[in-house]
Tab-separated table of C-alpha atoms in Angstrom:
chain	number	residue	atom	x	y	z
F	1	MET	CA	8.704	14.010	9.780
F	2	THR	CA	9.516	15.226	6.282
F	3	SER	CA	7.333	13.570	3.700
F	4	PHE	CA	8.252	12.844	0.096
F	5	TRP	CA	4.735	14.057	-0.771
F	6	ASN	CA	5.920	17.627	-0.079
F	7	ASP	CA	8.743	17.372	-2.629
F	8	LEU	CA	6.722	16.193	-5.636
F	9	PRO	CA	6.317	18.300	-8.765
F	10	GLN	CA	2.900	19.858	-9.263
F	11	PRO	CA	0.893	18.261	-10.711
F	12	PHE	CA	2.347	14.820	-10.040
F	13	PHE	CA	1.718	11.531	-11.804
F	14	ILE	CA	1.110	8.282	-9.900
F	15	LEU	CA	1.202	4.725	-11.143
F	16	ALA	CA	-1.821	3.319	-9.318
F	17	PRO	CA	-1.476	0.075	-7.387
F	18	MET	CA	-2.892	-2.775	-9.452
F	19	GLU	CA	-3.181	-6.361	-8.281
F	20	ALA	CA	-1.058	-8.754	-10.373
F	21	VAL	CA	0.310	-5.836	-12.429
F	22	THR	CA	2.530	-3.401	-10.527
F	23	ASP	CA	5.220	-5.855	-9.472
F	24	VAL	CA	8.911	-4.959	-9.380
F	25	VAL	CA	9.493	-5.876	-13.048
F	26	PHE	CA	6.553	-3.795	-14.288
F	27	ARG	CA	7.675	-0.810	-12.208
F	28	HIS	CA	11.169	-1.000	-13.716
F	29	VAL	CA	9.880	-1.225	-17.280
F	30	ASP	CA	7.611	1.746	-16.651
F	31	LYS	CA	10.473	3.687	-15.070
F	32	LEU	CA	12.565	3.276	-18.241
F	33	LYS	CA	10.228	5.600	-20.105
F	34	GLN	CA	11.731	9.063	-20.136
F	35	ALA	CA	8.533	10.997	-20.819
F	36	GLY	CA	5.483	10.160	-18.776
F	37	ALA	CA	7.215	8.047	-16.139
F	38	PRO	CA	5.333	8.209	-12.828
F	39	ASP	CA	6.564	10.381	-9.981
F	40	ILE	CA	5.371	7.785	-7.443
F	41	PHE	CA	5.131	4.015	-7.669
F	42	PHE	CA	2.929	1.723	-5.576
F	43	THR	CA	3.308	-1.995	-4.940
F	44	GLU	CA	0.566	-4.512	-5.499
F	45	PHE	CA	-1.543	-4.790	-2.374
F	46	ALA	CA	-0.308	-7.140	0.307
F	47	ASN	CA	-2.509	-8.705	2.969
F	48	ALA	CA	-1.342	-7.883	6.477
F	49	THR	CA	-2.957	-10.883	8.154
F	50	GLY	CA	-1.529	-13.292	5.591
F	51	TRP	CA	1.955	-11.916	6.241
F	52	VAL	CA	1.613	-12.141	10.029
F	53	HIS	CA	0.581	-15.799	9.868
F	54	ALA	CA	2.651	-17.099	6.953
F	55	GLY	CA	5.428	-14.561	6.361
F	56	ASP	CA	6.791	-13.481	3.011
F	57	LYS	CA	5.457	-16.542	1.189
F	58	ALA	CA	1.910	-15.334	1.932
F	59	ILE	CA	2.393	-12.098	0.043
F	60	ALA	CA	4.125	-13.800	-2.902
F	61	GLY	CA	6.769	-11.178	-3.533
F	62	ARG	CA	4.364	-8.250	-3.556
F	63	LEU	CA	6.699	-6.201	-1.375
F	64	ILE	CA	9.894	-6.847	-3.308
F	65	LYS	CA	11.686	-3.613	-4.092
F	66	THR	CA	15.028	-2.447	-5.365
F	67	ASP	CA	17.161	0.423	-4.110
F	68	ASP	CA	16.536	2.559	-7.196
F	69	GLU	CA	12.738	2.678	-6.765
F	70	HIS	CA	11.906	5.972	-5.091
F	71	PRO	CA	9.454	7.044	-4.031
F	72	LEU	CA	7.845	3.644	-3.606
F	73	VAL	CA	4.740	3.198	-1.470
F	74	ALA	CA	3.730	-0.183	-0.032
F	75	GLN	CA	0.001	-0.804	-0.325
F	76	ILE	CA	-1.415	-2.915	2.503
F	77	TRP	CA	-4.906	-4.209	3.180
F	78	GLY	CA	-6.565	-6.030	6.013
F	79	GLY	CA	-9.083	-5.724	8.788
F	80	GLU	CA	-6.928	-6.399	11.841
F	81	PRO	CA	-5.065	-3.289	13.056
F	82	GLY	CA	-2.605	-5.409	15.062
F	83	ASP	CA	-1.623	-7.282	11.911
F	84	MET	CA	-1.328	-3.992	10.028
F	85	GLU	CA	1.014	-2.636	12.683
F	86	ALA	CA	3.144	-5.772	12.559
F	87	ILE	CA	3.682	-5.785	8.794
F	88	LEU	CA	4.165	-2.036	8.607
F	89	SER	CA	6.498	-1.433	11.504
F	90	LEU	CA	8.357	-4.724	11.349
F	91	HIS	CA	8.596	-5.179	7.600
F	92	CYS	CA	7.787	-2.167	5.418
F	93	ALA	CA	9.833	0.304	7.440
F	94	GLU	CA	12.826	-2.052	7.554
F	95	LEU	CA	12.656	-2.625	3.798
F	96	GLY	CA	12.957	1.103	3.172
F	97	PHE	CA	9.603	1.977	1.638
F	98	ASP	CA	8.946	5.695	1.323
F	99	GLY	CA	5.319	5.504	2.402
F	100	ILE	CA	2.372	3.300	3.239
F	101	ASP	CA	-1.001	3.224	1.523
F	102	ILE	CA	-3.912	1.467	3.197
F	103	ASN	CA	-6.350	-0.054	0.736
F	104	MET	CA	-9.848	0.874	1.867
F	105	GLY	CA	-11.301	0.869	-1.624
F	106	CYS	CA	-11.070	-2.596	-3.138
F	107	PRO	CA	-14.598	-3.944	-3.699
F	108	ALA	CA	-13.530	-7.504	-4.594
F	109	LYS	CA	-15.357	-10.082	-2.508
F	110	SER	CA	-12.083	-11.695	-1.431
F	111	ALA	CA	-10.863	-8.388	0.028
F	112	ILE	CA	-14.060	-7.126	1.631
F	113	LYS	CA	-14.301	-10.104	3.954
F	114	SER	CA	-11.728	-8.448	6.189
F	115	GLY	CA	-10.614	-5.185	4.648
F	116	GLY	CA	-10.656	-3.184	1.448
F	117	ALA	CA	-13.922	-1.309	0.892
F	118	ALA	CA	-15.456	-3.063	3.912
F	119	LEU	CA	-13.556	-0.594	6.094
F	120	ILE	CA	-15.855	2.149	4.793
F	121	ARG	CA	-18.572	0.485	6.850
F	122	ARG	CA	-16.252	-0.072	9.821
F	123	PRO	CA	-14.871	3.384	10.674
F	124	ASP	CA	-13.601	2.229	14.068
F	125	ILE	CA	-11.379	-0.362	12.381
F	126	ALA	CA	-10.369	2.148	9.683
F	127	VAL	CA	-9.219	4.649	12.318
F	128	ALA	CA	-7.324	1.917	14.181
F	129	ALA	CA	-5.664	0.757	10.928
F	130	ILE	CA	-4.472	4.294	10.168
F	131	ALA	CA	-3.131	4.665	13.712
F	132	ALA	CA	-1.341	1.321	13.351
F	133	ALA	CA	0.184	2.428	10.044
F	134	LYS	CA	1.555	5.579	11.630
F	135	THR	CA	3.660	3.497	14.040
F	136	ALA	CA	6.032	2.715	11.170
F	137	GLY	CA	7.108	6.371	11.030
F	138	LEU	CA	6.349	6.632	7.307
F	139	PRO	CA	3.875	8.897	5.503
F	140	VAL	CA	0.437	7.243	5.353
F	141	SER	CA	-2.174	7.569	2.609
F	142	VAL	CA	-5.503	5.818	2.071
F	143	LYS	CA	-6.984	4.457	-1.139
F	144	THR	CA	-10.739	4.672	-0.805
F	145	ARG	CA	-13.900	5.180	-2.822
F	146	LEU	CA	-16.982	7.351	-2.612
F	147	GLY	CA	-19.354	4.593	-1.591
F	148	TYR	CA	-19.666	0.939	-0.788
F	149	THR	CA	-20.843	-1.530	-3.421
F	150	TYR	CA	-20.029	-5.131	-4.240
F	151	CYS	CA	-18.040	-5.931	-7.341
């Protein structure tokens, strides 16, 4: 599998995934800048379990993309590898994302109940989530942190 990561300029600039910020409109406004525009864009994080149980309405447009956004990486979080596999292989790959990023770094209490930084303390689930992400056939990255603390 050829990965877009191999084709990036060195050093490369990433627009970090930010909840309630990096939606499709924000990414397009940021892309309009000629100098300093990111080489990679990330979506807001989308909850895998919410999507499995309630569909697109559960992720409130967080995975909306347009054809001119490349490379665009879908950031997903959750604590159920089966749900991660479902959203990644059945949704993200079909939508044409260039990569998948698993959020294992968010310390917010709402995220650590079943994912985010809580996966630092659950390496078995973290390994299973990465394996599930790989089933989509897209490059996989992980957002993490150095330690585990509450926000």
